[in-house]
C-alpha cells in the first residue's frame, strides 16, 4: 500500500511527489508519457497574479495567495539555481529575440543585463534547429536600438559531421554537448577567444576597456547552464555577462528542469513508473481505493491511501475528447465544459481550454453543488477547470502551486 | 492603369480556366488569364481529389460517366506527376441493394469502364481497415489527383507556349461596345491598381463566381452553388479509393493522398461561393456516413475539415419552354455548322439535392442567348473533365478567331520529362520520398532547388517534416513572383497541410519570409493570417489528437512566442 499514487509525471505531479516524499511518504508516480515539460521553456510564470487571484473559480483564487506564495518559495528552496522574487518579474528572451516577462527563471536566463549593454554579441551555433539568428538579431535591434549587435558564428567540433551533411542540430543536442566533457573544453576555448576579441576589438567587435566588460553582453542560446554546476563555474570565470534565451520545443531548459525534478524525487525515495497508463480507478464510498495500470502488457492493481490526478488535461491526455463526449479519463469525474468551444481568431482566448475538474480549496474534486466527490483524491495542474495557461501565462504557477498543495495533503 | 492586349481573355484560374489557357496557347492564340486570388484557391482544390473512373456516375448520369472514363485515361497519360494511379474499389455492404449493383455493372460496361470483381477475403487482406460488412467488391480505374499540382502544371505548360496568367487580379466588369464584349477591366488586390485588357473574346471560366461576372453586363446565368464538405485524416487509411456501392450520397468516398486520406462529400445548396466554411453538422454527417466503410471512425485522427462550392449549371425553369429549347438547339446547330461540336448541359433535373443536377457541363455562347457577341461562359462540369471542357471552349474560340490548329492537349504531356540525371541528383541530395514528391511538384524546375541544396547542404533539411518539403523548396516558393502570402506558398509546397497544420513549419518559414520582407506582410501578421486560415478547417474537428496538437500550437504561439 502506497501513501500516495500520483497520476502524471509533469510539473504538478513531480512537485507533489517531491513534497510528499519530503514529508516521509511513500510515493509512486505513474505516467503514460514523459510529461510536457520539454515542450515548455523551463521558466515558471504566474501571469498577472493579482488579476487572476480575483477571478472567480480560477485555480489561484481557489488555492489562495498564501498557498501560491508558499509554493513559489518552496520551489526556490528545492531549486536554488532559479532566480525569482515574489511579486517581481524578470524579462527573458523569446526564441525569436523578443522580450517577455516571467516569474521563476533558471539562472542566466534573465535578460536584465541587456538594458545597459552598449554591445550585444549573439553567439550563433552553426545549423541550429528552429533558431534563426537573423530574425533574432532584427528583433534585438528593435528592442535595444542603442546597442551595437554582432552575430558571432560558432562551429562545434562535436558536430562537424552533422554540418558537412547539412543536418540541423536540435537545441537539446547542443545543450547535451555543452554539458559534456568535450563540450565544456570547447566552450572554454571559445569564450577565452571571445574575451580576447573583446579586449582587442576586431572589424565587428568594438574593443572594450578591460575594466568595463559590463558594456558587452553575450547571448549564448541553448547552453542550459542554469542547472549545470560545471557550466555555472565556467560562466562565473568569464568577465562579461553571458545570458541565454528560451528556445522552441523540445527545449533544453524544460528538459533540464524535468531531469532535475525527477532526480530530486528519486533521491528522496520516490518511485517512477513511466510509459504506464493508468486505466481506471476503483471507487467505493467516495474514496478511491486503487487504480489499474497498464504495465508491460499486463494490468497492475495499485492501492494507495491518496491519489493525485495530474494527467495534464487535454495536452497531457488526462482529459479525453471525442466527437461525442469529454471525459476525465481515470475516475470519470464530472467536467466543467465551457458552453462555447472555440473562437474565430486562433491566437488568443479559446474557451475549450478552461475545461477541467472543479475542485475545492483542498483540491478535492467537487460536483456542481460543491460536494466533495473523492475525499482522498486531489486535482492538479491542467486537470483543474477554469484557467488557460496560454493566454493567462500562468502555466508553471498553477501547476507548481497545485502540486505543492496536493503534495502536502498526501 | 495597366493595359493588356490579347486575342482572348480568360476570367478564372481554376482547372477549367488554366485548361483553356493551355489549350489556346498551344494553338498559337494569344491569351491572358485573370484570377482574383491564387490559382486553384477555389473549387479546384476544395474537393476530394478523386480522378473519377466514371463508375460513380454510371447509373445516374451515363453521359458524364463515359466522359469521365475517357478523360481519366487521358489525364493519367498526360499528367502522371499529378496523379496517384492507386485504383479504386466499389464496396457493396450487406445493407446495400444488390439490384443496384447489377444495374451498376451493366451501366459501367455501357460507359466503357473496366470493372473487376475482387474476392472479399482478398480485399480485407489488402485493406485491413475496411469494415467487415462487404458483400461484393469491384475494382475500377479511379485514381487520386492533386488539384493544386494539376492546375499549376497547366499554367506552367501554358506559359511555355506564351500564355500569361495574372493572379490577384480581380476582374470587375466586362467592357462592352454595342453588342460586342471587347475586354475586361479590374483591380489588383493589395495594391488596388487598376488594369484593363482588350481582347476579341472573353471566356468566363469563373466557376461558382461566373454569374457575377456576366451580371455586370446584365446577363443572368443560373449557377447553383452546391457546397461540399470533406474531412482530411492524418494517415493513408486505405491504399486505394474506396467508394460505397450504392446511390451516390454523402460521405461515401475515401480518397488516399500521399500521407493523408480525404473523406467526402456532403451536398447542400448555398447562396454564394464564399460560403465555404465547413460546419460541425457536416462533420457529424460525414463521420456517421464514413463509418459505413471505416469502423470506429472517430478514433482516426482528423486533421481538418474543408469545403468547396461546386458550380452546378442549371437552366432556368423557363428554359424548359419549347422556344428556349429551340434556341438551345440553335446554339448547337450554329456551332456545329462551324464544324465544332459544343455540348450543352442537357438533362437537367431540379431537386432538393445538388446530386440531382447533372454534373454535365455547358458552354454558353451569349450571342445566341442574349445577343452579346464575343462572350462565352463555361459552366458546370467537374474536375475530371476539365480538359474536355477546355477543349470544347477552345474549339469555339479558335473557330471565332479563324484558327485552324487542332487541339493537342489530349496527347501532349503536361510536364516536360524529368531527365534521369536530375532524378539521380535529387536522390543523392534528398531522402527518397522527399525527392520524389519534389520532382512531381516542380518537374524540371527542381534543378534550381537542387542547385541550392548542393551549394548549401543545410537547405536540404526538411522544413516541413509532415509533408517532407525541404528548406530550399520552400525558399523557391517564397521567392516565386506568384507568391504573395504564406497560403500561396502552401498551395505550391503543401507546407502546413500535414499533421501539425502549421505549428512547426510556419515558424520555420520565418527566416525565409524575413529575407523577402518587401513581398510579405510583417511576420506576426503573416503568421496570424496563416494560422487563422488553418484554424478555419480545424475548428469543426477539434477533438482527440488534433485537439492536443492545437493545445501545443497555442502553447508555442500564444505563450512561448507571445503572438
Coordinates of N, CA, C and O in Angstrom, one line a residue, chain B residues 380-466:
Chain B
X380 N -20.7 24.4 -65.0 CA -21.0 23.1 -64.6 C -19.7 22.2 -64.8 O -18.6 22.7 -64.7
X381 N -19.9 20.9 -65.0 CA -18.8 20.0 -65.2 C -18.1 19.6 -63.9 O -18.6 19.9 -62.8
X382 N -17.0 18.9 -64.0 CA -16.3 18.5 -62.8 C -14.8 18.4 -63.1 O -14.4 18.5 -64.3
X383 N -14.0 18.3 -62.1 CA -12.6 18.4 -62.2 C -12.1 17.4 -63.2 O -11.2 17.7 -64.1
X384 N -12.5 16.1 -63.2 CA -12.0 15.1 -64.0 C -12.2 15.4 -65.5 O -11.3 15.1 -66.3
X385 N -13.2 16.2 -65.8 CA -13.4 16.5 -67.3 C -13.0 17.9 -67.6 O -13.4 18.5 -68.6
X386 N -12.1 18.5 -66.8 CA -11.7 19.9 -67.0 C -11.1 20.1 -68.4 O -11.3 21.0 -69.1
X387 N -10.3 19.0 -68.8 CA -9.6 19.1 -70.1 C -10.5 19.1 -71.3 O -10.4 19.9 -72.2
X388 N -11.5 18.3 -71.1 CA -12.5 18.2 -72.2 C -13.3 19.5 -72.3 O -13.6 20.0 -73.4
X389 N -13.7 20.0 -71.2 CA -14.4 21.3 -71.2 C -13.5 22.4 -71.8 O -14.0 23.2 -72.6
X390 N -12.2 22.4 -71.4 CA -11.3 23.4 -72.0 C -11.2 23.2 -73.5 O -11.2 24.1 -74.3
X391 N -11.2 21.9 -73.9 CA -11.0 21.6 -75.4 C -12.2 22.2 -76.1 O -12.1 22.9 -77.2
X392 N -13.4 21.9 -75.6 CA -14.6 22.4 -76.3 C -14.7 23.9 -76.3 O -15.1 24.5 -77.3
X393 N -14.4 24.5 -75.2 CA -14.4 26.0 -75.2 C -13.4 26.6 -76.1 O -13.6 27.5 -76.8
X394 N -12.2 25.9 -76.2 CA -11.1 26.4 -77.0 C -11.5 26.2 -78.5 O -11.1 27.0 -79.4
X395 N -12.2 25.1 -78.8 CA -12.7 24.9 -80.2 C -13.5 26.1 -80.6 O -13.4 26.6 -81.7
X396 N -14.4 26.5 -79.7 CA -15.3 27.6 -80.0 C -14.5 28.9 -80.3 O -14.7 29.6 -81.2
X397 N -13.5 29.1 -79.4 CA -12.7 30.3 -79.5 C -11.9 30.3 -80.8 O -11.9 31.3 -81.6
X398 N -11.3 29.2 -81.1 CA -10.5 29.0 -82.3 C -11.3 29.3 -83.5 O -10.9 30.0 -84.5
X399 N -12.5 28.8 -83.5 CA -13.5 28.9 -84.6 C -13.8 30.4 -84.8 O -13.8 30.9 -85.9
X400 N -14.1 31.1 -83.7 CA -14.4 32.5 -83.8 C -13.2 33.3 -84.4 O -13.4 34.3 -85.1
X401 N -12.0 32.9 -84.0 CA -10.8 33.6 -84.5 C -10.3 33.1 -85.8 O -9.3 33.6 -86.3
X402 N -10.9 32.1 -86.3 CA -10.5 31.5 -87.6 C -9.2 30.8 -87.5 O -8.4 30.6 -88.5
X403 N -8.9 30.3 -86.3 CA -7.7 29.5 -86.1 C -8.0 28.0 -86.4 O -9.0 27.5 -85.9
X404 N -7.2 27.4 -87.2 CA -7.5 26.0 -87.6 C -6.7 24.9 -86.9 O -6.8 23.8 -87.1
X405 N -5.8 25.4 -86.0 CA -4.9 24.4 -85.3 C -5.7 23.5 -84.4 O -6.5 24.0 -83.6
X406 N -5.5 22.2 -84.6 CA -6.3 21.3 -83.8 C -5.8 21.2 -82.3 O -4.7 21.6 -82.0
X407 N -6.7 20.8 -81.5 CA -6.3 20.6 -80.0 C -5.3 19.5 -79.8 O -5.4 18.4 -80.4
X408 N -4.3 19.8 -79.0 CA -3.3 18.7 -78.7 C -3.2 18.4 -77.3 O -2.3 17.7 -76.8
X409 N -4.1 18.9 -76.5 CA -4.0 18.7 -75.0 C -4.1 17.3 -74.6 O -3.7 16.9 -73.5
X410 N -4.8 16.5 -75.4 CA -5.0 15.1 -75.0 C -3.8 14.2 -75.3 O -3.7 13.1 -74.8
X411 N -2.9 14.7 -76.1 CA -1.7 13.9 -76.4 C -0.4 14.4 -75.9 O 0.5 13.6 -75.8
X412 N -0.4 15.7 -75.6 CA 0.9 16.2 -75.1 C 1.0 16.3 -73.6 O 0.2 16.8 -73.0
X413 N 2.1 15.7 -73.1 CA 2.3 15.7 -71.7 C 2.3 17.1 -71.1 O 2.8 18.0 -71.7
X414 N 1.8 17.2 -69.9 CA 1.7 18.5 -69.2 C 3.1 19.0 -68.7 O 3.3 20.1 -68.6
X415 N 3.9 18.0 -68.5 CA 5.2 18.4 -67.9 C 6.3 17.8 -68.7 O 6.3 16.7 -69.1
X416 N 7.3 18.7 -69.0 CA 8.5 18.1 -69.7 C 9.1 17.0 -68.9 O 9.1 17.0 -67.7
X417 N 9.5 15.9 -69.6 CA 10.0 14.8 -68.8 C 11.2 15.1 -68.0 O 12.0 16.0 -68.3
X418 N 11.3 14.5 -66.8 CA 12.4 14.7 -65.9 C 13.5 13.9 -66.3 O 13.4 12.7 -66.5
X419 N 14.7 14.5 -66.5 CA 15.8 13.7 -67.0 C 16.4 12.8 -65.9 O 16.3 13.1 -64.7
X420 N 16.9 11.6 -66.3 CA 17.4 10.7 -65.4 C 18.5 11.3 -64.5 O 18.6 11.0 -63.3
X421 N 19.3 12.2 -65.1 CA 20.3 12.9 -64.3 C 19.7 13.7 -63.1 O 20.2 13.6 -62.0
X422 N 18.7 14.4 -63.5 CA 18.0 15.2 -62.4 C 17.5 14.3 -61.3 O 17.6 14.6 -60.2
X423 N 16.9 13.2 -61.8 CA 16.3 12.3 -60.8 C 17.4 11.7 -59.9 O 17.2 11.7 -58.7
X424 N 18.5 11.4 -60.5 CA 19.6 10.8 -59.7 C 20.2 11.9 -58.7 O 20.5 11.6 -57.6
X425 N 20.3 13.1 -59.2 CA 20.8 14.2 -58.4 C 19.9 14.4 -57.2 O 20.3 14.6 -56.0
X426 N 18.6 14.3 -57.4 CA 17.6 14.5 -56.4 C 17.7 13.4 -55.3 O 17.7 13.7 -54.1
X427 N 17.9 12.2 -55.8 CA 18.0 11.1 -54.9 C 19.3 11.2 -54.0 O 19.4 10.7 -52.9
X428 N 20.3 11.8 -54.6 CA 21.6 12.0 -53.9 C 21.4 13.0 -52.7 O 22.0 12.9 -51.7
X429 N 20.6 14.0 -53.0 CA 20.6 15.2 -52.1 C 19.5 15.1 -51.1 O 19.5 15.8 -50.1
X430 N 18.4 14.3 -51.4 CA 17.2 14.3 -50.5 C 16.8 12.9 -50.2 O 17.1 12.0 -51.0
X431 N 16.1 12.7 -49.1 CA 15.6 11.3 -48.9 C 14.6 10.9 -50.0 O 14.0 11.8 -50.7
X432 N 14.4 9.6 -50.2 CA 13.7 9.2 -51.4 C 12.3 9.8 -51.5 O 12.0 10.4 -52.6
X433 N 11.5 9.7 -50.5 CA 10.2 10.2 -50.6 C 10.1 11.7 -50.9 O 9.4 12.1 -51.7
X434 N 11.0 12.4 -50.2 CA 11.0 13.9 -50.4 C 11.5 14.2 -51.8 O 10.9 15.1 -52.4
X435 N 12.4 13.5 -52.3 CA 12.9 13.7 -53.7 C 11.8 13.5 -54.7 O 11.6 14.3 -55.6
X436 N 11.2 12.4 -54.6 CA 10.1 12.0 -55.5 C 9.0 13.1 -55.5 O 8.5 13.5 -56.6
X437 N 8.6 13.5 -54.3 CA 7.5 14.5 -54.2 C 7.9 15.8 -54.8 O 7.1 16.5 -55.5
X438 N 9.1 16.2 -54.5 CA 9.6 17.5 -55.1 C 9.6 17.5 -56.6 O 9.2 18.4 -57.2
X439 N 10.1 16.4 -57.2 CA 10.1 16.3 -58.6 C 8.7 16.3 -59.2 O 8.5 16.9 -60.2
X440 N 7.8 15.7 -58.5 CA 6.4 15.7 -59.0 C 5.8 17.1 -59.0 O 5.1 17.6 -59.9
X441 N 6.2 17.9 -57.9 CA 5.7 19.2 -57.8 C 6.4 20.2 -58.8 O 5.7 21.0 -59.4
X442 N 7.7 20.0 -58.9 CA 8.4 21.1 -59.6 C 8.9 20.7 -61.1 O 9.2 21.6 -61.8
X443 N 8.9 19.4 -61.3 CA 9.4 19.0 -62.6 C 10.8 19.5 -62.9 O 11.7 19.4 -62.0
X444 N 11.1 20.0 -64.0 CA 12.5 20.4 -64.4 C 12.9 21.6 -63.5 O 14.1 21.8 -63.3
X445 N 12.0 22.4 -62.9 CA 12.4 23.5 -62.0 C 13.1 23.0 -60.8 O 13.8 23.7 -60.1
X446 N 13.0 21.7 -60.5 CA 13.6 21.1 -59.4 C 15.1 21.3 -59.5 O 15.8 21.3 -58.4
X447 N 15.7 21.5 -60.7 CA 17.1 21.7 -60.8 C 17.6 22.9 -60.0 O 18.6 22.9 -59.4
X448 N 16.7 24.0 -60.0 CA 17.1 25.2 -59.2 C 17.2 24.8 -57.8 O 18.2 25.2 -57.1
X449 N 16.2 24.1 -57.3 CA 16.2 23.8 -55.8 C 17.4 22.9 -55.5 O 18.0 23.1 -54.5
X450 N 17.6 21.9 -56.4 CA 18.8 21.0 -56.1 C 20.1 21.8 -56.1 O 21.0 21.5 -55.3
X451 N 20.2 22.7 -57.0 CA 21.4 23.6 -57.1 C 21.6 24.3 -55.7 O 22.7 24.4 -55.2
X452 N 20.5 24.8 -55.2 CA 20.6 25.5 -53.9 C 21.1 24.5 -52.8 O 21.9 24.9 -51.9
X453 N 20.6 23.3 -52.8 CA 21.0 22.3 -51.8 C 22.4 21.9 -51.9 O 23.2 21.8 -51.0
X454 N 22.8 21.8 -53.2 CA 24.2 21.4 -53.5 C 25.2 22.5 -52.9 O 26.2 22.2 -52.3
X455 N 24.8 23.7 -53.1 CA 25.6 24.8 -52.7 C 25.6 25.0 -51.2 O 26.6 25.3 -50.6
X456 N 24.5 24.7 -50.6 CA 24.4 24.8 -49.1 C 23.6 23.6 -48.6 O 22.4 23.7 -48.6
X457 N 24.3 22.6 -48.1 CA 23.6 21.3 -47.7 C 22.5 21.6 -46.6 O 21.6 20.8 -46.5
X458 N 22.6 22.7 -45.9 CA 21.6 22.9 -44.8 C 20.2 23.1 -45.4 O 19.3 22.9 -44.8
X459 N 20.2 23.6 -46.7 CA 18.9 23.8 -47.3 C 18.2 22.5 -47.7 O 17.1 22.5 -48.2
X460 N 18.9 21.4 -47.5 CA 18.3 20.1 -47.8 C 17.5 19.6 -46.6 O 16.8 18.6 -46.7
X461 N 17.6 20.3 -45.5 CA 16.8 19.9 -44.3 C 15.3 20.0 -44.6 O 14.9 20.8 -45.4
X462 N 14.5 19.1 -43.9 CA 13.1 19.1 -44.1 C 12.5 20.3 -43.3 O 12.5 20.2 -42.1
X463 N 12.1 21.3 -44.0 CA 11.4 22.4 -43.2 C 10.0 21.9 -42.7 O 9.7 22.2 -41.6
X464 N 9.3 21.2 -43.6 CA 8.1 20.6 -43.2 C 8.3 19.2 -43.1 O 8.5 18.4 -44.1
X465 N 8.2 18.7 -41.8 CA 8.5 17.3 -41.6 C 7.3 16.4 -41.8 O 7.4 15.2 -42.0
X466 N 6.1 17.0 -41.8 CA 4.9 16.2 -42.1 C 4.8 15.8 -43.6 O 4.5 14.7 -43.9

